[in-house]
């Protein structure tokens, strides 16, 4: 089934006080790349990082987007339940979802009450009680986007440091005994050195609840969005991966984790 993706447009319907609102950039129905099964993927507006390779640069600014009630998102999810099957559900992505943690809590509680599987796709650099509750209690799955394996590399790639916070949130998820995935973009000259992959092995290979490691190839599909925003794409001269590089990374990680996927 083909993915259905649409940009939200201004909505004149009233937002009731009883239903919190989220600042939403767009929604993808029938998504198949953001967690298990068929999913309703809600992209939130606003991110605390500015990754040089970001393919959704239009979601970085906190301004913009469209306010959408928790009630409306739940209605969409309930209407899609026949398509979710046993594995699908709702994924909250971004931007960075944890920036809106307090308002996500009632959404996840409502989805849980409807027996709908929930997933957060996060850069894991937003701390706080509400973010911790989402990570440790409410999310059925968390996908952690590991940006880099050194603080210097992390800051160079994203514009701020955050590696230690990511390590702590992943440890919190592991302690909760709930499943999670790691995603790592293999960027030539930035994240593809063997010692960086070895760090992933040393840091996480003993974690019992880490179900999957995904090696994602670097690509320039989002370059046009940077240009549309009037900004220069900083990695214009960085080449894309060869199939051999992706395979070498997979072979290095595979013996140490339950499942390693290269896309």
mmCIF file of C-alpha atoms in Angstrom:
data_model
loop_
_atom_site.group_PDB
_atom_site.id
_atom_site.type_symbol
_atom_site.label_atom_id
_atom_site.label_comp_id
_atom_site.label_asym_id
_atom_site.label_seq_id
_atom_site.Cartn_x
_atom_site.Cartn_y
_atom_site.Cartn_z
ATOM 1 C CA UNK A 1 0.000 0.000 0.000
ATOM 2 C CA UNK A 2 1.425 3.380 -0.949
ATOM 3 C CA UNK A 3 2.176 5.917 1.762
ATOM 4 C CA UNK A 4 -0.231 8.832 2.001
ATOM 5 C CA UNK A 5 1.385 12.066 3.148
ATOM 6 C CA UNK A 6 -0.219 15.437 3.550
ATOM 7 C CA UNK A 7 0.757 18.862 4.839
ATOM 8 C CA UNK A 8 -1.592 20.294 7.427
ATOM 9 C CA UNK A 9 -3.430 23.451 6.458
ATOM 10 C CA UNK A 10 -4.978 26.081 8.712
ATOM 11 C CA UNK A 11 -8.074 24.839 10.497
ATOM 12 C CA UNK A 12 -10.799 27.116 11.800
ATOM 13 C CA UNK A 13 -12.323 24.506 14.114
ATOM 14 C CA UNK A 14 -12.194 25.529 17.753
ATOM 15 C CA UNK A 15 -9.674 23.929 20.074
ATOM 16 C CA UNK A 16 -11.422 22.973 23.290
ATOM 17 C CA UNK A 17 -9.703 23.419 26.624
ATOM 18 C CA UNK A 18 -10.518 19.792 27.446
ATOM 19 C CA UNK A 19 -8.263 18.549 24.658
ATOM 20 C CA UNK A 20 -4.607 19.700 24.703
ATOM 21 C CA UNK A 21 -3.084 20.783 21.421
ATOM 22 C CA UNK A 22 0.157 19.820 19.710
ATOM 23 C CA UNK A 23 2.068 21.898 17.181
ATOM 24 C CA UNK A 24 2.036 19.558 14.173
ATOM 25 C CA UNK A 25 3.995 19.967 10.971
ATOM 26 C CA UNK A 26 2.387 17.180 8.945
ATOM 27 C CA UNK A 27 0.942 13.689 9.119
ATOM 28 C CA UNK A 28 1.746 10.580 7.107
ATOM 29 C CA UNK A 29 -0.890 7.877 6.892
ATOM 30 C CA UNK A 30 0.105 4.294 6.124
ATOM 31 C CA UNK A 31 3.766 4.934 6.969
ATOM 32 C CA UNK A 32 6.023 1.896 6.801
ATOM 33 C CA UNK A 33 9.464 3.312 7.707
ATOM 34 C CA UNK A 34 8.908 4.714 11.214
ATOM 35 C CA UNK A 35 8.417 1.660 13.366
ATOM 36 C CA UNK A 36 6.831 -1.781 13.020
ATOM 37 C CA UNK A 37 3.887 -2.408 10.727
ATOM 38 C CA UNK A 38 1.650 0.215 9.141
ATOM 39 C CA UNK A 39 1.665 3.452 11.120
ATOM 40 C CA UNK A 40 0.091 6.857 11.459
ATOM 41 C CA UNK A 41 3.153 9.117 11.667
ATOM 42 C CA UNK A 42 2.709 12.541 13.266
ATOM 43 C CA UNK A 43 5.586 14.953 12.585
ATOM 44 C CA UNK A 44 5.727 17.671 15.234
ATOM 45 C CA UNK A 45 7.038 21.174 14.545
ATOM 46 C CA UNK A 46 10.205 22.338 16.277
ATOM 47 C CA UNK A 47 13.601 20.825 17.079
ATOM 48 C CA UNK A 48 16.335 21.694 19.563
ATOM 49 C CA UNK A 49 19.059 20.479 17.185
ATOM 50 C CA UNK A 50 20.082 21.666 13.735
ATOM 51 C CA UNK A 51 21.660 18.597 12.175
ATOM 52 C CA UNK A 52 23.723 19.377 9.104
ATOM 53 C CA UNK A 53 22.110 16.509 7.206
ATOM 54 C CA UNK A 54 18.522 17.085 8.367
ATOM 55 C CA UNK A 55 16.069 15.966 5.692
ATOM 56 C CA UNK A 56 13.185 17.825 7.348
ATOM 57 C CA UNK A 57 14.747 21.253 7.781
ATOM 58 C CA UNK A 58 11.310 22.860 7.618
ATOM 59 C CA UNK A 59 10.463 21.235 10.963
ATOM 60 C CA UNK A 60 13.378 22.799 12.886
ATOM 61 C CA UNK A 61 11.835 26.176 13.702
ATOM 62 C CA UNK A 62 9.360 26.066 16.582
ATOM 63 C CA UNK A 63 7.170 28.661 14.871
ATOM 64 C CA UNK A 64 4.870 27.522 12.117
ATOM 65 C CA UNK A 65 3.044 24.234 12.066
ATOM 66 C CA UNK A 66 -0.629 23.819 12.878
ATOM 67 C CA UNK A 67 -2.257 23.339 16.257
ATOM 68 C CA UNK A 68 -4.037 20.015 16.385
ATOM 69 C CA UNK A 69 -5.976 18.600 19.325
ATOM 70 C CA UNK A 70 -5.216 15.334 21.012
ATOM 71 C CA UNK A 71 -8.858 14.422 20.330
ATOM 72 C CA UNK A 72 -8.364 14.798 16.583
ATOM 73 C CA UNK A 73 -5.173 12.741 16.499
ATOM 74 C CA UNK A 74 -6.832 9.987 18.531
ATOM 75 C CA UNK A 75 -9.808 9.987 16.159
ATOM 76 C CA UNK A 76 -7.504 9.554 13.182
ATOM 77 C CA UNK A 77 -5.663 6.738 14.935
ATOM 78 C CA UNK A 78 -8.874 4.932 15.917
ATOM 79 C CA UNK A 79 -10.152 5.187 12.340
ATOM 80 C CA UNK A 80 -6.926 3.525 11.166
ATOM 81 C CA UNK A 81 -6.999 0.648 13.665
ATOM 82 C CA UNK A 82 -8.211 -1.870 11.054
ATOM 83 C CA UNK A 83 -5.029 -1.182 9.052
ATOM 84 C CA UNK A 84 -2.617 -1.378 12.000
ATOM 85 C CA UNK A 85 -3.060 -5.108 12.529
ATOM 86 C CA UNK A 86 -0.988 -6.656 15.301
ATOM 87 C CA UNK A 87 2.186 -4.628 14.726
ATOM 88 C CA UNK A 88 1.201 -1.148 13.550
ATOM 89 C CA UNK A 89 0.207 1.957 15.465
ATOM 90 C CA UNK A 90 1.128 5.605 15.937
ATOM 91 C CA UNK A 91 4.621 7.088 15.684
ATOM 92 C CA UNK A 92 5.373 10.596 16.945
ATOM 93 C CA UNK A 93 8.339 12.098 15.103
ATOM 94 C CA UNK A 94 9.531 15.585 14.238
ATOM 95 C CA UNK A 95 11.203 17.897 14.634
ATOM 96 C CA UNK A 96 11.831 16.678 18.143
ATOM 97 C CA UNK A 97 8.770 15.208 19.883
ATOM 98 C CA UNK A 98 10.118 15.521 23.425
ATOM 99 C CA UNK A 99 9.973 19.321 23.166
ATOM 100 C CA UNK A 100 6.208 18.861 23.508
ATOM 101 C CA UNK A 101 6.433 16.129 26.144
ATOM 102 C CA UNK A 102 3.854 17.538 28.554
ATOM 103 C CA UNK A 103 1.180 17.631 25.845
ATOM 104 C CA UNK A 104 2.166 14.232 24.487
ATOM 105 C CA UNK A 105 1.422 12.516 27.793
ATOM 106 C CA UNK A 106 -2.390 12.765 27.475
ATOM 107 C CA UNK A 107 -2.139 11.656 23.834
ATOM 108 C CA UNK A 108 -0.201 8.528 24.763
ATOM 109 C CA UNK A 109 -2.552 7.794 27.656
ATOM 110 C CA UNK A 110 -5.531 8.031 25.292
ATOM 111 C CA UNK A 111 -3.877 5.833 22.669
ATOM 112 C CA UNK A 112 -3.012 3.252 25.305
ATOM 113 C CA UNK A 113 -6.654 3.220 26.407
ATOM 114 C CA UNK A 114 -7.574 2.440 22.783
ATOM 115 C CA UNK A 115 -4.995 -0.407 22.703
ATOM 116 C CA UNK A 116 -3.004 1.399 19.974
ATOM 117 C CA UNK A 117 0.748 0.781 19.829
ATOM 118 C CA UNK A 118 2.825 3.952 20.395
ATOM 119 C CA UNK A 119 6.318 4.861 19.276
ATOM 120 C CA UNK A 120 8.516 7.941 19.716
ATOM 121 C CA UNK A 121 11.305 8.792 17.285
ATOM 122 C CA UNK A 122 13.642 11.057 19.275
ATOM 123 C CA UNK A 123 17.140 12.540 19.310
ATOM 124 C CA UNK A 124 17.115 11.899 23.100
ATOM 125 C CA UNK A 125 18.562 15.269 24.077
ATOM 126 C CA UNK A 126 15.527 16.684 25.910
ATOM 127 C CA UNK A 127 15.530 15.883 29.612
ATOM 128 C CA UNK A 128 12.859 16.580 32.236
ATOM 129 C CA UNK A 129 10.178 14.696 34.154
ATOM 130 C CA UNK A 130 7.631 14.645 31.317
ATOM 131 C CA UNK A 131 10.166 13.390 28.761
ATOM 132 C CA UNK A 132 11.321 10.727 31.187
ATOM 133 C CA UNK A 133 7.750 9.558 31.764
ATOM 134 C CA UNK A 134 7.201 9.166 28.029
ATOM 135 C CA UNK A 135 10.470 7.271 27.613
ATOM 136 C CA UNK A 136 10.206 5.009 30.652
ATOM 137 C CA UNK A 137 6.458 4.436 31.045
ATOM 138 C CA UNK A 138 4.124 5.418 28.223
ATOM 139 C CA UNK A 139 5.819 4.535 24.923
ATOM 140 C CA UNK A 140 5.494 0.974 23.689
ATOM 141 C CA UNK A 141 8.608 1.543 21.571
ATOM 142 C CA UNK A 142 11.266 4.260 21.398
ATOM 143 C CA UNK A 143 13.531 4.818 18.407
ATOM 144 C CA UNK A 144 16.665 6.698 19.486
ATOM 145 C CA UNK A 145 18.483 8.611 16.751
ATOM 146 C CA UNK A 146 22.118 8.387 17.831
ATOM 147 C CA UNK A 147 23.738 11.371 16.120
ATOM 148 C CA UNK A 148 27.383 10.727 16.959
ATOM 149 C CA UNK A 149 29.517 8.829 19.453
ATOM 150 C CA UNK A 150 31.747 11.668 20.704
ATOM 151 C CA UNK A 151 30.720 14.978 22.259
ATOM 152 C CA UNK A 152 32.852 16.938 19.784
ATOM 153 C CA UNK A 153 31.415 15.080 16.820
ATOM 154 C CA UNK A 154 27.902 15.439 18.189
ATOM 155 C CA UNK A 155 28.231 19.203 18.550
ATOM 156 C CA UNK A 156 29.857 19.600 15.145
ATOM 157 C CA UNK A 157 27.032 17.693 13.481
ATOM 158 C CA UNK A 158 24.041 19.047 15.400
ATOM 159 C CA UNK A 159 25.043 22.478 16.694
ATOM 160 C CA UNK A 160 24.999 21.549 20.380
ATOM 161 C CA UNK A 161 26.243 18.899 22.785
ATOM 162 C CA UNK A 162 23.841 16.229 23.870
ATOM 163 C CA UNK A 163 25.573 12.862 23.820
ATOM 164 C CA UNK A 164 25.499 12.407 27.591
ATOM 165 C CA UNK A 165 21.783 13.188 27.772
ATOM 166 C CA UNK A 166 21.155 10.624 25.036
ATOM 167 C CA UNK A 167 23.150 8.001 26.930
ATOM 168 C CA UNK A 168 21.147 8.716 30.090
ATOM 169 C CA UNK A 169 17.751 8.492 28.361
ATOM 170 C CA UNK A 170 18.714 5.224 26.663
ATOM 171 C CA UNK A 171 19.813 3.888 30.057
ATOM 172 C CA UNK A 172 16.458 4.968 31.490
ATOM 173 C CA UNK A 173 14.633 3.065 28.747
ATOM 174 C CA UNK A 174 16.784 -0.008 29.345
ATOM 175 C CA UNK A 175 16.014 0.183 33.068
ATOM 176 C CA UNK A 176 12.285 0.296 32.281
ATOM 177 C CA UNK A 177 12.619 -3.117 30.596
ATOM 178 C CA UNK A 178 10.783 -1.940 27.501
ATOM 179 C CA UNK A 179 11.912 -2.385 23.867
ATOM 180 C CA UNK A 180 13.774 0.231 21.870
ATOM 181 C CA UNK A 181 15.776 0.670 18.683
ATOM 182 C CA UNK A 182 18.906 2.653 17.835
ATOM 183 C CA UNK A 183 19.286 4.440 14.506
ATOM 184 C CA UNK A 184 22.640 5.656 13.217
ATOM 185 C CA UNK A 185 23.219 7.600 10.004
ATOM 186 C CA UNK A 186 26.488 6.630 8.322
ATOM 187 C CA UNK A 187 27.927 9.916 7.007
ATOM 188 C CA UNK A 188 31.272 9.733 5.153
ATOM 189 C CA UNK A 189 33.858 11.790 6.984
ATOM 190 C CA UNK A 190 31.578 12.365 9.982
ATOM 191 C CA UNK A 191 30.156 9.187 11.515
ATOM 192 C CA UNK A 192 31.558 6.291 9.478
ATOM 193 C CA UNK A 193 34.856 5.608 11.252
ATOM 194 C CA UNK A 194 35.274 2.092 12.691
ATOM 195 C CA UNK A 195 36.036 3.496 16.139
ATOM 196 C CA UNK A 196 32.631 5.188 16.195
ATOM 197 C CA UNK A 197 30.895 1.901 15.419
ATOM 198 C CA UNK A 198 33.031 0.197 18.052
ATOM 199 C CA UNK A 199 31.770 2.753 20.579
ATOM 200 C CA UNK A 200 28.192 1.658 19.817
ATOM 201 C CA UNK A 201 29.237 -1.922 20.462
ATOM 202 C CA UNK A 202 31.040 -1.098 23.710
ATOM 203 C CA UNK A 203 28.246 1.129 24.964
ATOM 204 C CA UNK A 204 25.117 -0.833 24.070
ATOM 205 C CA UNK A 205 25.839 -4.452 23.105
ATOM 206 C CA UNK A 206 25.051 -5.670 26.614
ATOM 207 C CA UNK A 207 21.630 -4.029 26.734
ATOM 208 C CA UNK A 208 18.886 -6.659 26.964
ATOM 209 C CA UNK A 209 15.973 -4.574 25.676
ATOM 210 C CA UNK A 210 17.701 -3.086 22.624
ATOM 211 C CA UNK A 211 15.843 -4.952 19.886
ATOM 212 C CA UNK A 212 17.323 -3.459 16.738
ATOM 213 C CA UNK A 213 20.145 -1.298 15.409
ATOM 214 C CA UNK A 214 19.460 0.418 12.100
ATOM 215 C CA UNK A 215 22.297 1.646 9.889
ATOM 216 C CA UNK A 216 20.875 4.410 7.742
ATOM 217 C CA UNK A 217 22.722 5.575 4.617
ATOM 218 C CA UNK A 218 23.476 9.255 4.211
ATOM 219 C CA UNK A 219 21.594 10.923 1.377
ATOM 220 C CA UNK A 220 20.797 14.439 0.176
ATOM 221 C CA UNK A 221 17.049 14.097 -0.326
ATOM 222 C CA UNK A 222 16.386 17.018 2.005
ATOM 223 C CA UNK A 223 18.831 19.458 0.418
ATOM 224 C CA UNK A 224 16.112 21.250 -1.511
ATOM 225 C CA UNK A 225 14.318 22.084 1.750
ATOM 226 C CA UNK A 226 17.378 23.933 3.053
ATOM 227 C CA UNK A 227 17.594 25.866 -0.192
ATOM 228 C CA UNK A 228 13.870 26.661 -0.072
ATOM 229 C CA UNK A 229 14.434 28.141 3.387
ATOM 230 C CA UNK A 230 17.227 30.329 1.997
ATOM 231 C CA UNK A 231 19.961 28.435 3.812
ATOM 232 C CA UNK A 232 23.061 26.739 2.462
ATOM 233 C CA UNK A 233 23.179 22.961 2.770
ATOM 234 C CA UNK A 234 26.452 22.428 4.637
ATOM 235 C CA UNK A 235 27.118 18.862 3.455
ATOM 236 C CA UNK A 236 26.762 19.585 -0.242
ATOM 237 C CA UNK A 237 30.244 18.219 -0.952
ATOM 238 C CA UNK A 238 29.848 15.057 1.125
ATOM 239 C CA UNK A 239 29.408 11.975 -1.018
ATOM 240 C CA UNK A 240 26.778 9.332 -0.403
ATOM 241 C CA UNK A 241 27.700 5.880 0.895
ATOM 242 C CA UNK A 242 28.769 3.016 -1.290
ATOM 243 C CA UNK A 243 26.899 -0.279 -0.801
ATOM 244 C CA UNK A 244 30.177 -1.795 0.411
ATOM 245 C CA UNK A 245 30.451 0.763 3.247
ATOM 246 C CA UNK A 246 26.940 0.037 4.457
ATOM 247 C CA UNK A 247 27.581 -3.690 4.331
ATOM 248 C CA UNK A 248 30.884 -3.371 6.219
ATOM 249 C CA UNK A 249 29.164 -1.425 8.981
ATOM 250 C CA UNK A 250 26.420 -4.047 9.203
ATOM 251 C CA UNK A 251 28.907 -6.899 9.376
ATOM 252 C CA UNK A 252 30.846 -5.129 12.138
ATOM 253 C CA UNK A 253 27.753 -4.585 14.295
ATOM 254 C CA UNK A 254 25.779 -7.744 13.547
ATOM 255 C CA UNK A 255 27.588 -10.158 15.885
ATOM 256 C CA UNK A 256 26.924 -7.897 18.861
ATOM 257 C CA UNK A 257 23.204 -7.071 18.624
ATOM 258 C CA UNK A 258 19.958 -9.017 18.307
ATOM 259 C CA UNK A 259 19.148 -7.500 14.921
ATOM 260 C CA UNK A 260 21.082 -5.133 12.657
ATOM 261 C CA UNK A 261 19.280 -3.619 9.676
ATOM 262 C CA UNK A 262 20.965 -1.681 6.880
ATOM 263 C CA UNK A 263 18.633 0.313 4.676
#
